[in-house]
Every structure is written in structure tokens, then in C-alpha cells.
Short mmCIF file of C-alpha atoms in Angstrom, two decimals:
data_model
loop_
_atom_site.label_atom_id
_atom_site.label_comp_id
_atom_site.label_asym_id
_atom_site.label_seq_id
_atom_site.Cartn_x
_atom_site.Cartn_y
_atom_site.Cartn_z
CA UNK A 1 -0.02 0.00 0.02
CA UNK A 2 3.00 2.29 -0.15
CA UNK A 3 5.99 1.60 -2.50
CA UNK A 4 4.24 -1.31 -4.20
CA UNK A 5 0.91 0.37 -4.74
CA UNK A 6 1.66 0.81 -8.51
CA UNK A 7 2.11 -2.98 -8.82
CA UNK A 8 -1.28 -3.64 -7.13
CA UNK A 9 -3.01 -1.14 -9.41
CA UNK A 10 -1.39 -2.66 -12.55
CA UNK A 11 -2.32 -6.22 -11.61
CA UNK A 12 -5.83 -5.44 -10.34
CA UNK A 13 -6.78 -2.79 -13.02
CA UNK A 14 -8.60 0.41 -12.38
CA UNK A 15 -12.16 -0.84 -12.98
CA UNK A 16 -11.80 -3.46 -10.22
CA UNK A 17 -10.53 -0.87 -7.75
CA UNK A 18 -13.25 1.65 -8.83
CA UNK A 19 -16.00 -0.85 -7.94
CA UNK A 20 -15.05 -0.45 -4.23
CA UNK A 21 -15.14 3.34 -4.20
CA UNK A 22 -18.38 4.44 -2.47
CA UNK A 23 -18.68 7.88 -4.19
CA UNK A 24 -19.01 9.18 -7.70
CA UNK A 25 -15.58 9.20 -9.26
CA UNK A 26 -14.30 8.68 -12.79
CA UNK A 27 -11.19 6.68 -13.76
CA UNK A 28 -9.11 9.84 -14.56
CA UNK A 29 -9.72 11.24 -11.06
CA UNK A 30 -8.94 7.87 -9.51
CA UNK A 31 -5.77 7.58 -11.55
CA UNK A 32 -4.63 10.97 -10.43
CA UNK A 33 -5.25 10.12 -6.76
CA UNK A 34 -3.17 6.97 -7.19
CA UNK A 35 -0.38 8.80 -8.93
CA UNK A 36 -0.13 11.22 -5.95
CA UNK A 37 0.23 8.17 -3.66
CA UNK A 38 2.99 6.81 -5.96
CA UNK A 39 4.85 10.04 -5.79
CA UNK A 40 4.58 10.21 -1.97
CA UNK A 41 4.29 6.55 -0.99
CA UNK A 42 4.80 6.99 2.76
CA UNK A 43 1.91 9.52 3.25
CA UNK A 44 -1.22 8.61 5.00
CA UNK A 45 -4.72 9.69 3.84
CA UNK A 46 -5.61 13.36 4.68
CA UNK A 47 -9.26 13.26 3.68
CA UNK A 48 -12.08 10.77 3.92
CA UNK A 49 -12.12 10.39 0.10
CA UNK A 50 -8.33 9.49 0.17
CA UNK A 51 -8.95 6.92 2.96
CA UNK A 52 -11.82 5.34 0.87
CA UNK A 53 -9.62 5.12 -2.21
CA UNK A 54 -6.74 3.56 -0.26
CA UNK A 55 -9.05 1.01 1.37
CA UNK A 56 -10.52 0.26 -2.08
CA UNK A 57 -7.05 -0.53 -3.32
CA UNK A 58 -6.42 -2.59 -0.18
CA UNK A 59 -9.32 -4.85 -0.96
CA UNK A 60 -7.82 -5.68 -4.37
CA UNK A 61 -4.37 -6.19 -2.82
CA UNK A 62 -5.87 -8.70 -0.37
CA UNK A 63 -7.85 -10.40 -3.16
CA UNK A 64 -4.79 -10.70 -5.39
CA UNK A 65 -2.54 -12.02 -2.59
CA UNK A 66 -5.12 -14.54 -1.56
CA UNK A 67 -5.66 -15.76 -5.15
CA UNK A 68 -1.91 -16.17 -5.57
CA UNK A 69 -1.77 -18.17 -2.38
CA UNK A 70 -4.62 -20.44 -3.39
CA UNK A 71 -3.02 -21.05 -6.79
CA UNK A 72 0.23 -22.15 -5.01
CA UNK A 73 -1.63 -24.32 -2.37
CA UNK A 74 -2.45 -27.20 -4.74
CA UNK A 75 -1.98 -30.84 -4.79
CA UNK A 76 1.07 -32.49 -6.33
CA UNK A 77 0.28 -35.29 -8.77
CA UNK A 78 1.72 -38.73 -7.69
CA UNK A 79 2.92 -37.36 -4.36
CA UNK A 80 1.46 -38.23 -0.94
CA UNK A 81 1.14 -35.11 1.19
CA UNK A 82 0.99 -34.94 4.94
CA UNK A 83 -2.24 -33.22 6.05
CA UNK A 84 -2.23 -30.56 8.73
CA UNK A 85 -3.21 -27.08 9.83
CA UNK A 86 -6.40 -28.43 11.23
CA UNK A 87 -9.16 -28.78 8.67
CA UNK A 88 -8.43 -25.49 6.95
CA UNK A 89 -7.11 -27.32 3.86
CA UNK A 90 -8.85 -30.05 2.13
CA UNK A 91 -7.68 -31.98 -0.93
CA UNK A 92 -10.60 -32.20 -3.37
CA UNK A 93 -8.95 -33.10 -6.68
CA UNK A 94 -5.46 -33.28 -8.24
CA UNK A 95 -5.59 -29.78 -9.74
CA UNK A 96 -7.81 -27.96 -7.23
CA UNK A 97 -6.63 -25.60 -4.46
CA UNK A 98 -6.21 -27.03 -0.99
CA UNK A 99 -7.80 -23.96 0.58
CA UNK A 100 -11.32 -24.61 1.91
CA UNK A 101 -12.80 -21.37 3.12
CA UNK A 102 -15.82 -23.05 4.62
CA UNK A 103 -13.46 -24.93 7.05
CA UNK A 104 -11.22 -21.95 7.72
CA UNK A 105 -12.43 -20.78 11.19
CA UNK A 106 -10.14 -17.77 11.81
CA UNK A 107 -8.59 -14.93 9.80
CA UNK A 108 -5.75 -12.75 11.15
CA UNK A 109 -5.08 -9.46 9.37
CA UNK A 110 -1.75 -7.74 9.55
CA UNK A 111 -0.28 -4.66 7.98
CA UNK A 112 -0.76 -0.96 8.46
CA UNK A 113 -3.86 -0.50 6.42
CA UNK A 114 -5.56 -3.17 8.57
CA UNK A 115 -3.98 -2.72 11.94
CA UNK A 116 -4.14 1.10 11.86
CA UNK A 117 -7.55 1.67 10.19
CA UNK A 118 -9.35 4.57 11.93
CA UNK A 119 -12.26 2.28 12.84
CA UNK A 120 -12.02 -1.45 13.62
CA UNK A 121 -15.09 -2.11 11.63
CA UNK A 122 -13.22 -0.90 8.52
CA UNK A 123 -10.60 -3.62 9.16
CA UNK A 124 -13.40 -6.18 9.50
CA UNK A 125 -15.02 -5.11 6.21
CA UNK A 126 -11.67 -5.10 4.39
CA UNK A 127 -11.14 -8.68 5.51
CA UNK A 128 -14.63 -9.71 4.39
CA UNK A 129 -14.34 -8.00 1.00
CA UNK A 130 -10.81 -9.09 0.32
CA UNK A 131 -11.00 -12.79 1.42
CA UNK A 132 -14.75 -13.43 1.12
CA UNK A 133 -14.77 -15.93 3.99
CA UNK A 134 -17.62 -18.53 4.01
CA UNK A 135 -19.62 -19.99 6.77
CA UNK A 136 -18.63 -18.98 10.30
CA UNK A 137 -15.32 -17.16 10.64
CA UNK A 138 -13.65 -15.34 13.50
CA UNK A 139 -12.05 -12.08 12.27
CA UNK A 140 -9.01 -10.67 14.11
CA UNK A 141 -6.10 -8.26 13.50
CA UNK A 142 -2.46 -8.18 14.69
CA UNK A 143 -2.50 -4.72 16.33
CA UNK A 144 1.21 -4.16 16.79
CA UNK A 145 2.96 -6.28 14.08
CA UNK A 146 4.21 -8.54 16.78
CA UNK A 147 3.28 -12.07 15.64
CA UNK A 148 6.69 -12.90 13.96
CA UNK A 149 8.69 -11.75 16.98
CA UNK A 150 6.30 -13.70 19.31
CA UNK A 151 6.94 -16.79 17.16
CA UNK A 152 10.65 -16.45 17.98
CA UNK A 153 10.01 -15.67 21.65
CA UNK A 154 7.85 -18.89 21.87
CA UNK A 155 10.89 -20.97 21.28
CA UNK A 156 12.47 -19.52 24.44
CA UNK A 157 9.46 -18.72 26.67
CA UNK A 158 6.22 -20.16 25.30
CA UNK A 159 4.03 -18.99 28.15
CA UNK A 160 5.17 -15.33 27.93
CA UNK A 161 4.73 -15.26 24.17
CA UNK A 162 1.20 -16.64 24.47
CA UNK A 163 0.27 -14.12 27.11
CA UNK A 164 1.48 -11.17 25.05
CA UNK A 165 -0.20 -12.66 21.99
CA UNK A 166 -3.64 -12.81 23.63
CA UNK A 167 -3.51 -9.66 25.72
CA UNK A 168 -1.60 -7.17 23.60
CA UNK A 169 -1.17 -8.51 20.09
CA UNK A 170 -4.42 -10.00 18.81
CA UNK A 171 -7.50 -7.82 18.53
CA UNK A 172 -10.75 -9.70 18.22
CA UNK A 173 -13.03 -8.00 15.72
CA UNK A 174 -15.89 -10.49 16.02
CA UNK A 175 -17.42 -13.41 14.09
CA UNK A 176 -18.82 -13.27 10.59
CA UNK A 177 -21.56 -15.59 9.42
CA UNK A 178 -21.68 -15.68 5.53
CA UNK A 179 -23.93 -18.18 3.73
CA UNK A 180 -22.73 -19.46 0.45
CA UNK A 181 -25.14 -19.35 -2.51
CA UNK A 182 -26.65 -17.35 -5.23
CA UNK A 183 -29.92 -15.42 -4.86
CA UNK A 184 -31.81 -12.32 -5.69
CA UNK A 185 -31.79 -9.05 -3.66
CA UNK A 186 -34.26 -9.31 -0.81
CA UNK A 187 -34.42 -13.07 -0.93
CA UNK A 188 -34.13 -14.75 2.51
CA UNK A 189 -30.78 -16.46 2.89
CA UNK A 190 -30.97 -17.73 6.43
CA UNK A 191 -32.74 -17.41 9.77
CA UNK A 192 -30.49 -17.07 12.84
CA UNK A 193 -31.41 -17.33 16.49
CA UNK A 194 -28.70 -16.12 18.82
CA UNK A 195 -28.78 -16.72 22.54
CA UNK A 196 -26.66 -13.93 24.15
CA UNK A 197 -24.58 -14.38 27.26
CA UNK A 198 -27.26 -12.78 29.43
CA UNK A 199 -29.91 -15.12 28.18
CA UNK A 200 -31.54 -12.70 25.74
CA UNK A 201 -32.38 -14.09 22.33
CA UNK A 202 -31.76 -12.18 19.06
CA UNK A 203 -33.61 -13.51 15.96
CA UNK A 204 -32.85 -12.25 12.52
CA UNK A 205 -34.14 -13.00 9.08
CA UNK A 206 -31.29 -12.19 6.75
CA UNK A 207 -31.91 -10.98 3.22
CA UNK A 208 -29.66 -11.48 0.18
CA UNK A 209 -27.56 -8.38 -0.62
CA UNK A 210 -27.46 -7.15 2.96
CA UNK A 211 -24.97 -6.98 5.83
CA UNK A 212 -25.70 -6.22 9.48
CA UNK A 213 -24.08 -6.42 12.90
CA UNK A 214 -25.16 -7.45 16.36
CA UNK A 215 -23.11 -6.21 19.35
CA UNK A 216 -21.25 -8.85 21.22
CA UNK A 217 -18.29 -7.68 23.47
CA UNK A 218 -14.77 -9.09 23.47
CA UNK A 219 -14.44 -12.21 25.73
CA UNK A 220 -18.19 -12.91 25.29
CA UNK A 221 -19.70 -15.89 23.53
CA UNK A 222 -23.14 -16.54 22.11
CA UNK A 223 -24.81 -19.63 20.76
CA UNK A 224 -26.24 -19.37 17.28
CA UNK A 225 -28.77 -21.60 15.72
CA UNK A 226 -28.42 -20.96 12.01
CA UNK A 227 -30.98 -22.25 9.49
CA UNK A 228 -30.09 -21.53 5.88
CA UNK A 229 -32.65 -21.64 3.13
CA UNK A 230 -32.57 -24.44 0.58
CA UNK A 231 -29.99 -22.80 -1.82
CA UNK A 232 -27.58 -21.65 0.86
CA UNK A 233 -24.85 -23.32 2.96
CA UNK A 234 -23.29 -22.14 6.20
CA UNK A 235 -21.04 -25.12 6.76
CA UNK A 236 -23.32 -28.14 7.18
CA UNK A 237 -24.54 -28.37 3.60
CA UNK A 238 -27.24 -26.59 1.53
CA UNK A 239 -30.34 -25.93 3.57
CA UNK A 240 -28.92 -27.80 6.63
CA UNK A 241 -29.02 -26.08 10.04
CA UNK A 242 -25.91 -25.45 12.00
CA UNK A 243 -25.40 -24.70 15.69
CA UNK A 244 -22.24 -22.68 16.49
CA UNK A 245 -20.50 -20.74 19.27
CA UNK A 246 -19.94 -17.18 18.12
CA UNK A 247 -17.02 -15.22 19.65
CA UNK A 248 -17.47 -11.52 20.28
CA UNK A 249 -15.22 -8.67 19.52
CA UNK A 250 -14.92 -4.92 19.20
CA UNK A 251 -17.27 -5.03 16.16
CA UNK A 252 -19.49 -7.91 17.22
CA UNK A 253 -21.34 -10.51 15.17
CA UNK A 254 -21.53 -9.75 11.41
CA UNK A 255 -24.31 -11.30 9.34
CA UNK A 256 -22.99 -11.09 5.73
CA UNK A 257 -25.62 -12.20 3.29
CA UNK A 258 -24.15 -10.37 0.23
CA UNK A 259 -23.54 -13.64 -1.47
CA UNK A 260 -20.63 -15.98 -2.20
CA UNK A 261 -19.87 -17.88 -5.41
CA UNK A 262 -20.47 -15.34 -6.89
CA UNK A 263 -20.05 -12.11 -4.91
CA UNK A 264 -21.49 -9.34 -7.09
CA UNK A 265 -21.35 -5.55 -7.04
CA UNK A 266 -23.77 -3.74 -9.32
CA UNK A 267 -22.25 -2.54 -12.58
CA UNK A 268 -24.34 0.55 -12.87
CA UNK A 269 -22.37 3.42 -11.15
CA UNK A 270 -25.34 4.82 -9.36
CA UNK A 271 -26.52 1.42 -8.05
CA UNK A 272 -22.92 0.55 -7.16
CA UNK A 273 -22.46 3.62 -4.97
CA UNK A 274 -25.91 3.10 -3.39
CA UNK A 275 -25.14 -0.50 -2.49
CA UNK A 276 -21.69 0.34 -1.12
CA UNK A 277 -23.09 3.16 1.05
CA UNK A 278 -25.75 0.81 2.29
CA UNK A 279 -23.19 -1.68 3.45
CA UNK A 280 -20.98 0.98 4.90
CA UNK A 281 -23.90 2.49 6.92
CA UNK A 282 -24.93 -0.92 8.23
CA UNK A 283 -21.51 -1.43 9.85
CA UNK A 284 -20.90 2.33 10.59
CA UNK A 285 -17.73 2.15 8.51
CA UNK A 286 -17.27 5.88 7.77
CA UNK A 287 -18.56 9.06 9.43
CA UNK A 288 -21.50 10.81 7.75
CA UNK A 289 -20.10 12.88 4.93
CA UNK A 290 -21.46 14.94 2.06
CA UNK A 291 -19.20 14.60 -1.03
CA UNK A 292 -18.55 17.63 -3.26
CA UNK A 293 -19.99 17.21 -6.77
CA UNK A 294 -17.51 16.59 -9.51
CA UNK A 295 -16.70 19.52 -11.86
CA UNK A 296 -17.76 18.88 -15.35
#
């Protein structure tokens, strides 16, 4: 997001970056903003619009890095491979990726754009948009870039490394529930019944194309009974119910019914901005702001 930003833009292409910008902007204006960042790579955003543009580029950087990782994590023909890393990886065929997002239960984000985002919910949405996790996934960030150093410390003093990791390093953002399936806007994707730590029950009927959050504090756990509709899967199979413990965080529980396989953003510029603003408002991503009209 600093010295390599030009490589990200070249690989991702401007139209794909533009699809994440939640205000009216043309490619020329976007290109000029990116050029300013290339000239001064170590600067941080000074306006809300600059922050939105950088976070749009971040989404594509995450997507590209993840796609590259998935393309490398493939089976080797004729070679027996030891299985590990829990059930996060699953061998499906000789040429398929080993990465199974439905079985991946935790994402850890690192890097300045994620760790130092002005609002933690921005980090959560960047992880959701960049990686598109499926099913039930705990979202976290490394707040102080300490995980590599703690890995070294663990060889000398494992207990101290774990204590610093949990208390000072890892920030729990919350748990995302994202059903996989294709639908139409407004179509019901799942019904979810959440029993909170105080015994209160939250019931939601989630609609395709929407995202919402439910507060659940750090160190709290809730029990969710998730019932997806016939075309959708949350981890037990299409239309099959799932009961899961949901961990809280500074953002809480995120119900992401925006679709997976495929994940679509409207092509029409007006509809695209409207949908992005709707998602941002649902999670309180950015402060209320009126954008200046473009000069013609």
C-alpha cells in the first residue's frame, strides 16, 4: 500500500478498484489520486475520500494476494502429502486448491492498512471484502505487528509469548456468518437465532444483498442456531441447520448475506455507490459525509 501500490493497481486494473469506491468518481480522477500516492508513498490519507480510495485498493491487494496463495496451495500429482493445519485445507482433486474457506475458522489481518484503520469495523469489512470468508469465521487483526517476533519468543518462553499474543497482540473483531449461495436481492438467505450471554435471544431473518451487525463484546460468547434456506450453505450443507458458538469482538457479530460464489457488486455506477453506502452504513464504516459534486 506504499511503495508497491503501482504493482497492485497494474495487476488489479482500475475498474476493479473503482468498484469499491463508495462515491461518484471517474477513472481519470482515481488515476490521479493513485499517482499522488505513488509520488509520496509514505503519506497517509488526509481526507475521507483519500482513505476510501486507499481502502478500495487494499481490498484488491488482499484479493490478489489470496488468489496467488490459493494457486500455490495445490496438490502435487503422484505425491502423498501430509495433512495438517487443522481442517483449513482439504484435498478435493489433483488440480484444485487445498484452501477450503468453509473450514477456515479464523482470519488474522496484519499490515498498517488493517491494523491502523481509523475504525475497527473498517478492518473487519476489508477482511470480508478481500477474502470473502464462508460460513462462520472469526475475524482478528495483529494490532502491533508482533506475531513474527512472538513466534521467535515462543521458542524460548512459550508461556510469555502466548500471554502477550492474547493480551496485547491479537484484537478480536468478531465473528462473521456468511452463507454461500446465489440469490436475488431481498431473498431470504437464512434465519438465525442467537442466545446472548445474558440469556436474551436475538432473532434475525437475513436477506440476500445485505450486511448487518449485532453487538457482542470481546471475551463474550453467544450460541447461534443458523437455518439456511434451501439454496444456501453455512457449513453443514445446503439448507442444513448449524449450531455454533460465536465469539465476540470490538465489532461484534456480522451477518454477511451479500452472496458467495459469486459475490456481485452492481455494474451501474449509481447502483454501485448506493449499495456500497448501504453496506458501509450498516456497519458504521465511515462518518456521515457529503461529497462535493464533480466538476464537469
